[in-house]
């Protein structure tokens, strides 16, 4: 039922657990019209304070936060994959193709520049996307359990619930409370 204070109670719970350092709260909001800051994506961006930054800054922030060394190829790949999930390469780029333009020029212009990792990563399979999400949740929940607040979950795409069930099934030991 709308307007009875469910979100306010969940917000209070998140604040209380964050203040006492018992859990890491992540608020995944869902709206009628999906936006780039909705869902788990928006929750993770907010957790790292990266809501309004571009992909290159997302990569650099993750490298710094996760303390990934320059010669750590696997770590850099995870950073590139996470950055692609949080800020897809196509995000914010205008598609200004011209029919008269040679194919090679269009292809080179459409290619996203590499960030600080020096890697390009494509999340073209749902399984790969959920693998990245699972890895990010492991990183965030390394020291404390995660409180995942799914605000207005009824507005989420069906794949959201399927993915959360899969994450829970694949890693039952993960300390995750879903509200």
PDB file of N, CA and C in Angstrom, residues 26-117:
ATOM      1  N   UNK A  26      22.962  -0.377   0.720  1.00  0.00           N
ATOM      2  CA  UNK A  26      22.889  -0.033  -0.698  1.00  0.00           C
ATOM      3  C   UNK A  26      21.416   0.158  -1.041  1.00  0.00           C
ATOM      4  N   UNK A  27      21.070   1.335  -1.559  1.00  0.00           N
ATOM      5  CA  UNK A  27      19.676   1.598  -1.920  1.00  0.00           C
ATOM      6  C   UNK A  27      19.515   1.524  -3.429  1.00  0.00           C
ATOM      7  N   UNK A  28      18.805   0.516  -3.875  1.00  0.00           N
ATOM      8  CA  UNK A  28      18.505   0.351  -5.292  1.00  0.00           C
ATOM      9  C   UNK A  28      17.087   0.860  -5.530  1.00  0.00           C
ATOM     10  N   UNK A  29      16.993   1.982  -6.209  1.00  0.00           N
ATOM     11  CA  UNK A  29      15.684   2.583  -6.500  1.00  0.00           C
ATOM     12  C   UNK A  29      15.193   2.109  -7.859  1.00  0.00           C
ATOM     13  N   UNK A  30      13.895   1.964  -7.951  1.00  0.00           N
ATOM     14  CA  UNK A  30      13.278   1.612  -9.226  1.00  0.00           C
ATOM     15  C   UNK A  30      12.151   2.590  -9.478  1.00  0.00           C
ATOM     16  N   UNK A  31      12.058   3.035 -10.733  1.00  0.00           N
ATOM     17  CA  UNK A  31      11.029   4.010 -11.121  1.00  0.00           C
ATOM     18  C   UNK A  31      10.298   3.502 -12.354  1.00  0.00           C
ATOM     19  N   UNK A  32       9.213   4.156 -12.659  1.00  0.00           N
ATOM     20  CA  UNK A  32       8.429   3.741 -13.827  1.00  0.00           C
ATOM     21  C   UNK A  32       9.238   3.829 -15.117  1.00  0.00           C
ATOM     22  N   UNK A  33      10.010   4.892 -15.245  1.00  0.00           N
ATOM     23  CA  UNK A  33      10.890   5.061 -16.390  1.00  0.00           C
ATOM     24  C   UNK A  33      12.315   4.856 -15.894  1.00  0.00           C
ATOM     25  N   UNK A  34      12.933   3.783 -16.369  1.00  0.00           N
ATOM     26  CA  UNK A  34      14.265   3.402 -15.912  1.00  0.00           C
ATOM     27  C   UNK A  34      15.303   4.446 -16.333  1.00  0.00           C
ATOM     28  N   UNK A  35      16.198   4.773 -15.413  1.00  0.00           N
ATOM     29  CA  UNK A  35      17.272   5.721 -15.695  1.00  0.00           C
ATOM     30  C   UNK A  35      18.619   5.134 -15.331  1.00  0.00           C
ATOM     31  N   UNK A  36      19.701   5.839 -15.650  1.00  0.00           N
ATOM     32  CA  UNK A  36      21.046   5.307 -15.402  1.00  0.00           C
ATOM     33  C   UNK A  36      21.413   5.174 -13.929  1.00  0.00           C
ATOM     34  N   UNK A  37      20.671   5.809 -13.048  1.00  0.00           N
ATOM     35  CA  UNK A  37      20.976   5.725 -11.618  1.00  0.00           C
ATOM     36  C   UNK A  37      19.993   4.829 -10.873  1.00  0.00           C
ATOM     37  N   UNK A  38      19.230   4.046 -11.608  1.00  0.00           N
ATOM     38  CA  UNK A  38      18.271   3.136 -10.989  1.00  0.00           C
ATOM     39  C   UNK A  38      18.901   1.771 -10.746  1.00  0.00           C
ATOM     40  N   UNK A  39      18.274   1.008  -9.872  1.00  0.00           N
ATOM     41  CA  UNK A  39      18.657  -0.370  -9.637  1.00  0.00           C
ATOM     42  C   UNK A  39      19.993  -0.529  -8.930  1.00  0.00           C
ATOM     43  N   UNK A  40      20.551  -1.721  -9.067  1.00  0.00           N
ATOM     44  CA  UNK A  40      21.838  -2.030  -8.437  1.00  0.00           C
ATOM     45  C   UNK A  40      22.940  -1.123  -8.959  1.00  0.00           C
ATOM     46  N   UNK A  41      22.859  -0.790 -10.229  1.00  0.00           N
ATOM     47  CA  UNK A  41      23.828   0.099 -10.843  1.00  0.00           C
ATOM     48  C   UNK A  41      23.899   1.422 -10.069  1.00  0.00           C
ATOM     49  N   UNK A  42      22.765   2.049  -9.867  1.00  0.00           N
ATOM     50  CA  UNK A  42      22.711   3.312  -9.137  1.00  0.00           C
ATOM     51  C   UNK A  42      23.137   3.166  -7.689  1.00  0.00           C
ATOM     52  N   UNK A  43      22.787   2.038  -7.078  1.00  0.00           N
ATOM     53  CA  UNK A  43      23.178   1.799  -5.686  1.00  0.00           C
ATOM     54  C   UNK A  43      24.689   1.722  -5.546  1.00  0.00           C
ATOM     55  N   UNK A  44      25.347   1.044  -6.480  1.00  0.00           N
ATOM     56  CA  UNK A  44      26.806   0.919  -6.423  1.00  0.00           C
ATOM     57  C   UNK A  44      27.470   2.252  -6.745  1.00  0.00           C
ATOM     58  N   UNK A  45      26.949   2.963  -7.749  1.00  0.00           N
ATOM     59  CA  UNK A  45      27.496   4.289  -8.055  1.00  0.00           C
ATOM     60  C   UNK A  45      27.398   5.207  -6.835  1.00  0.00           C
ATOM     61  N   UNK A  46      26.263   5.178  -6.145  1.00  0.00           N
ATOM     62  CA  UNK A  46      26.092   6.016  -4.950  1.00  0.00           C
ATOM     63  C   UNK A  46      27.027   5.566  -3.833  1.00  0.00           C
ATOM     64  N   UNK A  47      27.226   4.268  -3.680  1.00  0.00           N
ATOM     65  CA  UNK A  47      28.113   3.748  -2.643  1.00  0.00           C
ATOM     66  C   UNK A  47      29.526   4.310  -2.811  1.00  0.00           C
ATOM     67  N   UNK A  48      29.990   4.366  -4.042  1.00  0.00           N
ATOM     68  CA  UNK A  48      31.339   4.881  -4.313  1.00  0.00           C
ATOM     69  C   UNK A  48      31.359   6.391  -4.558  1.00  0.00           C
ATOM     70  N   UNK A  49      30.191   7.044  -4.526  1.00  0.00           N
ATOM     71  CA  UNK A  49      30.132   8.488  -4.753  1.00  0.00           C
ATOM     72  C   UNK A  49      30.418   8.878  -6.187  1.00  0.00           C
ATOM     73  N   UNK A  50      29.974   8.073  -7.137  1.00  0.00           N
ATOM     74  CA  UNK A  50      30.301   8.282  -8.544  1.00  0.00           C
ATOM     75  C   UNK A  50      29.066   8.555  -9.413  1.00  0.00           C
ATOM     76  N   UNK A  51      28.032   9.091  -8.820  1.00  0.00           N
ATOM     77  CA  UNK A  51      26.776   9.265  -9.547  1.00  0.00           C
ATOM     78  C   UNK A  51      26.898  10.167 -10.765  1.00  0.00           C
ATOM     79  N   UNK A  52      27.703  11.198 -10.688  1.00  0.00           N
ATOM     80  CA  UNK A  52      27.731  12.191 -11.751  1.00  0.00           C
ATOM     81  C   UNK A  52      29.095  12.315 -12.431  1.00  0.00           C
ATOM     82  N   UNK A  53      29.798  11.211 -12.541  1.00  0.00           N
ATOM     83  CA  UNK A  53      31.111  11.255 -13.178  1.00  0.00           C
ATOM     84  C   UNK A  53      31.113  10.364 -14.418  1.00  0.00           C
ATOM     85  N   UNK A  54      32.064  10.622 -15.305  1.00  0.00           N
ATOM     86  CA  UNK A  54      32.140   9.834 -16.529  1.00  0.00           C
ATOM     87  C   UNK A  54      32.889   8.530 -16.300  1.00  0.00           C
ATOM     88  N   UNK A  55      32.948   7.738 -17.334  1.00  0.00           N
ATOM     89  CA  UNK A  55      33.525   6.398 -17.235  1.00  0.00           C
ATOM     90  C   UNK A  55      34.994   6.407 -16.834  1.00  0.00           C
ATOM     91  N   UNK A  56      35.762   7.334 -17.374  1.00  0.00           N
ATOM     92  CA  UNK A  56      37.192   7.390 -17.070  1.00  0.00           C
ATOM     93  C   UNK A  56      37.412   7.629 -15.574  1.00  0.00           C
ATOM     94  N   UNK A  57      36.629   8.512 -14.998  1.00  0.00           N
ATOM     95  CA  UNK A  57      36.744   8.759 -13.555  1.00  0.00           C
ATOM     96  C   UNK A  57      36.251   7.565 -12.740  1.00  0.00           C
ATOM     97  N   UNK A  58      35.253   6.858 -13.252  1.00  0.00           N
ATOM     98  CA  UNK A  58      34.789   5.645 -12.575  1.00  0.00           C
ATOM     99  C   UNK A  58      35.922   4.626 -12.526  1.00  0.00           C
ATOM    100  N   UNK A  59      36.593   4.424 -13.665  1.00  0.00           N
ATOM    101  CA  UNK A  59      37.720   3.480 -13.691  1.00  0.00           C
ATOM    102  C   UNK A  59      38.804   3.892 -12.709  1.00  0.00           C
ATOM    103  N   UNK A  60      39.178   5.174 -12.738  1.00  0.00           N
ATOM    104  CA  UNK A  60      40.264   5.621 -11.860  1.00  0.00           C
ATOM    105  C   UNK A  60      39.870   5.486 -10.392  1.00  0.00           C
ATOM    106  N   UNK A  61      38.631   5.811 -10.074  1.00  0.00           N
ATOM    107  CA  UNK A  61      38.172   5.689  -8.686  1.00  0.00           C
ATOM    108  C   UNK A  61      38.196   4.242  -8.223  1.00  0.00           C
ATOM    109  N   UNK A  62      37.777   3.307  -9.085  1.00  0.00           N
ATOM    110  CA  UNK A  62      37.790   1.892  -8.710  1.00  0.00           C
ATOM    111  C   UNK A  62      39.216   1.374  -8.561  1.00  0.00           C
ATOM    112  N   UNK A  63      40.112   1.807  -9.429  1.00  0.00           N
ATOM    113  CA  UNK A  63      41.521   1.415  -9.302  1.00  0.00           C
ATOM    114  C   UNK A  63      42.054   1.859  -7.948  1.00  0.00           C
ATOM    115  N   UNK A  64      41.745   3.095  -7.580  1.00  0.00           N
ATOM    116  CA  UNK A  64      42.225   3.636  -6.300  1.00  0.00           C
ATOM    117  C   UNK A  64      41.554   2.963  -5.113  1.00  0.00           C
ATOM    118  N   UNK A  65      40.246   2.835  -5.155  1.00  0.00           N
ATOM    119  CA  UNK A  65      39.500   2.267  -4.033  1.00  0.00           C
ATOM    120  C   UNK A  65      39.848   0.802  -3.820  1.00  0.00           C
ATOM    121  N   UNK A  66      39.952   0.056  -4.899  1.00  0.00           N
ATOM    122  CA  UNK A  66      40.252  -1.374  -4.809  1.00  0.00           C
ATOM    123  C   UNK A  66      41.749  -1.648  -4.726  1.00  0.00           C
ATOM    124  N   UNK A  67      42.543  -0.574  -4.775  1.00  0.00           N
ATOM    125  CA  UNK A  67      44.010  -0.668  -4.664  1.00  0.00           C
ATOM    126  C   UNK A  67      44.587  -1.664  -5.673  1.00  0.00           C
ATOM    127  N   UNK A  68      44.249  -1.456  -6.939  1.00  0.00           N
ATOM    128  CA  UNK A  68      44.719  -2.316  -8.020  1.00  0.00           C
ATOM    129  C   UNK A  68      46.041  -1.746  -8.539  1.00  0.00           C
ATOM    130  N   UNK A  69      47.045  -2.593  -8.573  1.00  0.00           N
ATOM    131  CA  UNK A  69      48.366  -2.181  -9.076  1.00  0.00           C
ATOM    132  C   UNK A  69      48.346  -2.118 -10.607  1.00  0.00           C
ATOM    133  N   UNK A  70      49.217  -1.294 -11.175  1.00  0.00           N
ATOM    134  CA  UNK A  70      49.267  -1.122 -12.631  1.00  0.00           C
ATOM    135  C   UNK A  70      49.580  -2.409 -13.377  1.00  0.00           C
ATOM    136  N   UNK A  71      50.348  -3.286 -12.764  1.00  0.00           N
ATOM    137  CA  UNK A  71      50.733  -4.532 -13.439  1.00  0.00           C
ATOM    138  C   UNK A  71      49.789  -5.701 -13.117  1.00  0.00           C
ATOM    139  N   UNK A  72      48.695  -5.434 -12.398  1.00  0.00           N
ATOM    140  CA  UNK A  72      47.721  -6.470 -12.046  1.00  0.00           C
ATOM    141  C   UNK A  72      46.687  -6.581 -13.173  1.00  0.00           C
ATOM    142  N   UNK A  73      46.952  -7.463 -14.128  1.00  0.00           N
ATOM    143  CA  UNK A  73      46.104  -7.597 -15.310  1.00  0.00           C
ATOM    144  C   UNK A  73      44.684  -8.035 -14.951  1.00  0.00           C
ATOM    145  N   UNK A  74      44.574  -9.010 -14.059  1.00  0.00           N
ATOM    146  CA  UNK A  74      43.244  -9.495 -13.668  1.00  0.00           C
ATOM    147  C   UNK A  74      42.454  -8.403 -12.946  1.00  0.00           C
ATOM    148  N   UNK A  75      43.113  -7.687 -12.032  1.00  0.00           N
ATOM    149  CA  UNK A  75      42.455  -6.596 -11.317  1.00  0.00           C
ATOM    150  C   UNK A  75      41.980  -5.500 -12.255  1.00  0.00           C
ATOM    151  N   UNK A  76      42.818  -5.154 -13.242  1.00  0.00           N
ATOM    152  CA  UNK A  76      42.450  -4.129 -14.225  1.00  0.00           C
ATOM    153  C   UNK A  76      41.279  -4.595 -15.090  1.00  0.00           C
ATOM    154  N   UNK A  77      41.231  -5.892 -15.385  1.00  0.00           N
ATOM    155  CA  UNK A  77      40.113  -6.424 -16.169  1.00  0.00           C
ATOM    156  C   UNK A  77      38.817  -6.312 -15.388  1.00  0.00           C
ATOM    157  N   UNK A  78      38.862  -6.628 -14.083  1.00  0.00           N
ATOM    158  CA  UNK A  78      37.661  -6.487 -13.248  1.00  0.00           C
ATOM    159  C   UNK A  78      37.232  -5.028 -13.151  1.00  0.00           C
ATOM    160  N   UNK A  79      38.184  -4.115 -13.053  1.00  0.00           N
ATOM    161  CA  UNK A  79      37.853  -2.684 -13.013  1.00  0.00           C
ATOM    162  C   UNK A  79      37.188  -2.280 -14.328  1.00  0.00           C
ATOM    163  N   UNK A  80      37.746  -2.702 -15.458  1.00  0.00           N
ATOM    164  CA  UNK A  80      37.161  -2.370 -16.759  1.00  0.00           C
ATOM    165  C   UNK A  80      35.759  -2.954 -16.903  1.00  0.00           C
ATOM    166  N   UNK A  81      35.572  -4.178 -16.451  1.00  0.00           N
ATOM    167  CA  UNK A  81      34.257  -4.819 -16.519  1.00  0.00           C
ATOM    168  C   UNK A  81      33.246  -4.092 -15.644  1.00  0.00           C
ATOM    169  N   UNK A  82      33.655  -3.738 -14.449  1.00  0.00           N
ATOM    170  CA  UNK A  82      32.756  -3.024 -13.538  1.00  0.00           C
ATOM    171  C   UNK A  82      32.417  -1.652 -14.087  1.00  0.00           C
ATOM    172  N   UNK A  83      33.398  -0.978 -14.653  1.00  0.00           N
ATOM    173  CA  UNK A  83      33.157   0.340 -15.246  1.00  0.00           C
ATOM    174  C   UNK A  83      32.197   0.242 -16.418  1.00  0.00           C
ATOM    175  N   UNK A  84      32.319  -0.816 -17.201  1.00  0.00           N
ATOM    176  CA  UNK A  84      31.397  -1.012 -18.323  1.00  0.00           C
ATOM    177  C   UNK A  84      29.982  -1.247 -17.817  1.00  0.00           C
ATOM    178  N   UNK A  85      29.842  -1.943 -16.703  1.00  0.00           N
ATOM    179  CA  UNK A  85      28.512  -2.149 -16.127  1.00  0.00           C
ATOM    180  C   UNK A  85      27.959  -0.839 -15.575  1.00  0.00           C
ATOM    181  N   UNK A  86      28.777  -0.101 -14.828  1.00  0.00           N
ATOM    182  CA  UNK A  86      28.308   1.127 -14.196  1.00  0.00           C
ATOM    183  C   UNK A  86      28.094   2.263 -15.191  1.00  0.00           C
ATOM    184  N   UNK A  87      29.012   2.410 -16.118  1.00  0.00           N
ATOM    185  CA  UNK A  87      28.947   3.460 -17.138  1.00  0.00           C
ATOM    186  C   UNK A  87      29.279   2.844 -18.493  1.00  0.00           C
ATOM    187  N   UNK A  88      28.282   2.289 -19.169  1.00  0.00           N
ATOM    188  CA  UNK A  88      28.541   1.627 -20.450  1.00  0.00           C
ATOM    189  C   UNK A  88      29.252   2.553 -21.437  1.00  0.00           C
ATOM    190  N   UNK A  89      30.047   1.970 -22.298  1.00  0.00           N
ATOM    191  CA  UNK A  89      30.816   2.745 -23.284  1.00  0.00           C
ATOM    192  C   UNK A  89      29.923   3.631 -24.124  1.00  0.00           C
ATOM    193  N   UNK A  90      28.735   3.175 -24.425  1.00  0.00           N
ATOM    194  CA  UNK A  90      27.818   3.945 -25.263  1.00  0.00           C
ATOM    195  C   UNK A  90      27.138   5.070 -24.490  1.00  0.00           C
ATOM    196  N   UNK A  91      27.221   5.063 -23.153  1.00  0.00           N
ATOM    197  CA  UNK A  91      26.551   6.057 -22.323  1.00  0.00           C
ATOM    198  C   UNK A  91      27.117   7.442 -22.606  1.00  0.00           C
ATOM    199  N   UNK A  92      26.255   8.372 -22.996  1.00  0.00           N
ATOM    200  CA  UNK A  92      26.677   9.756 -23.163  1.00  0.00           C
ATOM    201  C   UNK A  92      27.349  10.053 -24.492  1.00  0.00           C
ATOM    202  N   UNK A  93      27.469   9.064 -25.375  1.00  0.00           N
ATOM    203  CA  UNK A  93      28.066   9.337 -26.681  1.00  0.00           C
ATOM    204  C   UNK A  93      26.964   9.513 -27.702  1.00  0.00           C
ATOM    205  N   UNK A  94      27.067  10.558 -28.466  1.00  0.00           N
ATOM    206  CA  UNK A  94      26.084  10.806 -29.517  1.00  0.00           C
ATOM    207  C   UNK A  94      26.405   9.927 -30.717  1.00  0.00           C
ATOM    208  N   UNK A  95      25.384   9.413 -31.324  1.00  0.00           N
ATOM    209  CA  UNK A  95      25.571   8.601 -32.521  1.00  0.00           C
ATOM    210  C   UNK A  95      25.302   9.475 -33.731  1.00  0.00           C
ATOM    211  N   UNK A  96      26.351  10.019 -34.297  1.00  0.00           N
ATOM    212  CA  UNK A  96      26.193  10.912 -35.441  1.00  0.00           C
ATOM    213  C   UNK A  96      26.807  10.256 -36.672  1.00  0.00           C
ATOM    214  N   UNK A  97      26.155   9.245 -37.153  1.00  0.00           N
ATOM    215  CA  UNK A  97      26.630   8.515 -38.324  1.00  0.00           C
ATOM    216  C   UNK A  97      26.144   9.213 -39.581  1.00  0.00           C
ATOM    217  N   UNK A  98      26.989   9.204 -40.554  1.00  0.00           N
ATOM    218  CA  UNK A  98      26.639   9.746 -41.844  1.00  0.00           C
ATOM    219  C   UNK A  98      26.735   8.646 -42.881  1.00  0.00           C
ATOM    220  N   UNK A  99      25.751   8.575 -43.759  1.00  0.00           N
ATOM    221  CA  UNK A  99      25.747   7.534 -44.783  1.00  0.00           C
ATOM    222  C   UNK A  99      26.874   7.744 -45.783  1.00  0.00           C
ATOM    223  N   UNK A 100      27.333   8.973 -45.950  1.00  0.00           N
ATOM    224  CA  UNK A 100      28.391   9.271 -46.908  1.00  0.00           C
ATOM    225  C   UNK A 100      29.784   9.002 -46.345  1.00  0.00           C
ATOM    226  N   UNK A 101      29.876   8.806 -45.077  1.00  0.00           N
ATOM    227  CA  UNK A 101      31.161   8.632 -44.412  1.00  0.00           C
ATOM    228  C   UNK A 101      31.688   7.217 -44.637  1.00  0.00           C
ATOM    229  N   UNK A 102      32.983   7.076 -44.912  1.00  0.00           N
ATOM    230  CA  UNK A 102      33.545   5.726 -45.087  1.00  0.00           C
ATOM    231  C   UNK A 102      33.368   4.873 -43.831  1.00  0.00           C
ATOM    232  N   UNK A 103      33.187   3.593 -44.042  1.00  0.00           N
ATOM    233  CA  UNK A 103      32.940   2.648 -42.951  1.00  0.00           C
ATOM    234  C   UNK A 103      34.059   2.674 -41.905  1.00  0.00           C
ATOM    235  N   UNK A 104      35.315   2.752 -42.346  1.00  0.00           N
ATOM    236  CA  UNK A 104      36.450   2.746 -41.418  1.00  0.00           C
ATOM    237  C   UNK A 104      36.418   3.945 -40.485  1.00  0.00           C
ATOM    238  N   UNK A 105      36.053   5.117 -41.027  1.00  0.00           N
ATOM    239  CA  UNK A 105      35.977   6.324 -40.188  1.00  0.00           C
ATOM    240  C   UNK A 105      34.867   6.196 -39.158  1.00  0.00           C
ATOM    241  N   UNK A 106      33.719   5.660 -39.580  1.00  0.00           N
ATOM    242  CA  UNK A 106      32.625   5.472 -38.624  1.00  0.00           C
ATOM    243  C   UNK A 106      33.027   4.517 -37.523  1.00  0.00           C
ATOM    244  N   UNK A 107      33.670   3.416 -37.891  1.00  0.00           N
ATOM    245  CA  UNK A 107      34.065   2.414 -36.913  1.00  0.00           C
ATOM    246  C   UNK A 107      35.067   2.999 -35.920  1.00  0.00           C
ATOM    247  N   UNK A 108      36.038   3.762 -36.395  1.00  0.00           N
ATOM    248  CA  UNK A 108      37.045   4.308 -35.478  1.00  0.00           C
ATOM    249  C   UNK A 108      36.446   5.384 -34.585  1.00  0.00           C
ATOM    250  N   UNK A 109      35.489   6.164 -35.097  1.00  0.00           N
ATOM    251  CA  UNK A 109      34.885   7.202 -34.287  1.00  0.00           C
ATOM    252  C   UNK A 109      33.951   6.607 -33.239  1.00  0.00           C
ATOM    253  N   UNK A 110      33.292   5.488 -33.552  1.00  0.00           N
ATOM    254  CA  UNK A 110      32.345   4.870 -32.635  1.00  0.00           C
ATOM    255  C   UNK A 110      33.031   4.131 -31.500  1.00  0.00           C
ATOM    256  N   UNK A 111      34.279   3.779 -31.662  1.00  0.00           N
ATOM    257  CA  UNK A 111      34.994   3.032 -30.637  1.00  0.00           C
ATOM    258  C   UNK A 111      35.261   3.935 -29.435  1.00  0.00           C
ATOM    259  N   UNK A 112      34.867   3.472 -28.292  1.00  0.00           N
ATOM    260  CA  UNK A 112      35.067   4.242 -27.065  1.00  0.00           C
ATOM    261  C   UNK A 112      36.549   4.265 -26.699  1.00  0.00           C
ATOM    262  N   UNK A 113      37.028   5.380 -26.190  1.00  0.00           N
ATOM    263  CA  UNK A 113      38.434   5.424 -25.768  1.00  0.00           C
ATOM    264  C   UNK A 113      38.649   4.545 -24.537  1.00  0.00           C
ATOM    265  N   UNK A 114      39.846   4.025 -24.419  1.00  0.00           N
ATOM    266  CA  UNK A 114      40.148   3.240 -23.230  1.00  0.00           C
ATOM    267  C   UNK A 114      40.419   4.194 -22.073  1.00  0.00           C
ATOM    268  N   UNK A 115      40.117   3.738 -20.889  1.00  0.00           N
ATOM    269  CA  UNK A 115      40.347   4.540 -19.693  1.00  0.00           C
ATOM    270  C   UNK A 115      41.684   4.190 -19.067  1.00  0.00           C
ATOM    271  N   UNK A 116      41.850   4.487 -17.800  1.00  0.00           N
ATOM    272  CA  UNK A 116      43.110   4.223 -17.102  1.00  0.00           C
ATOM    273  C   UNK A 116      43.522   2.753 -17.069  1.00  0.00           C
ATOM    274  N   UNK A 117      42.567   1.835 -17.244  1.00  0.00           N
ATOM    275  CA  UNK A 117      42.929   0.412 -17.252  1.00  0.00           C
ATOM    276  C   UNK A 117      43.603   0.021 -18.558  1.00  0.00           C
TER     277      UNK A 117
END
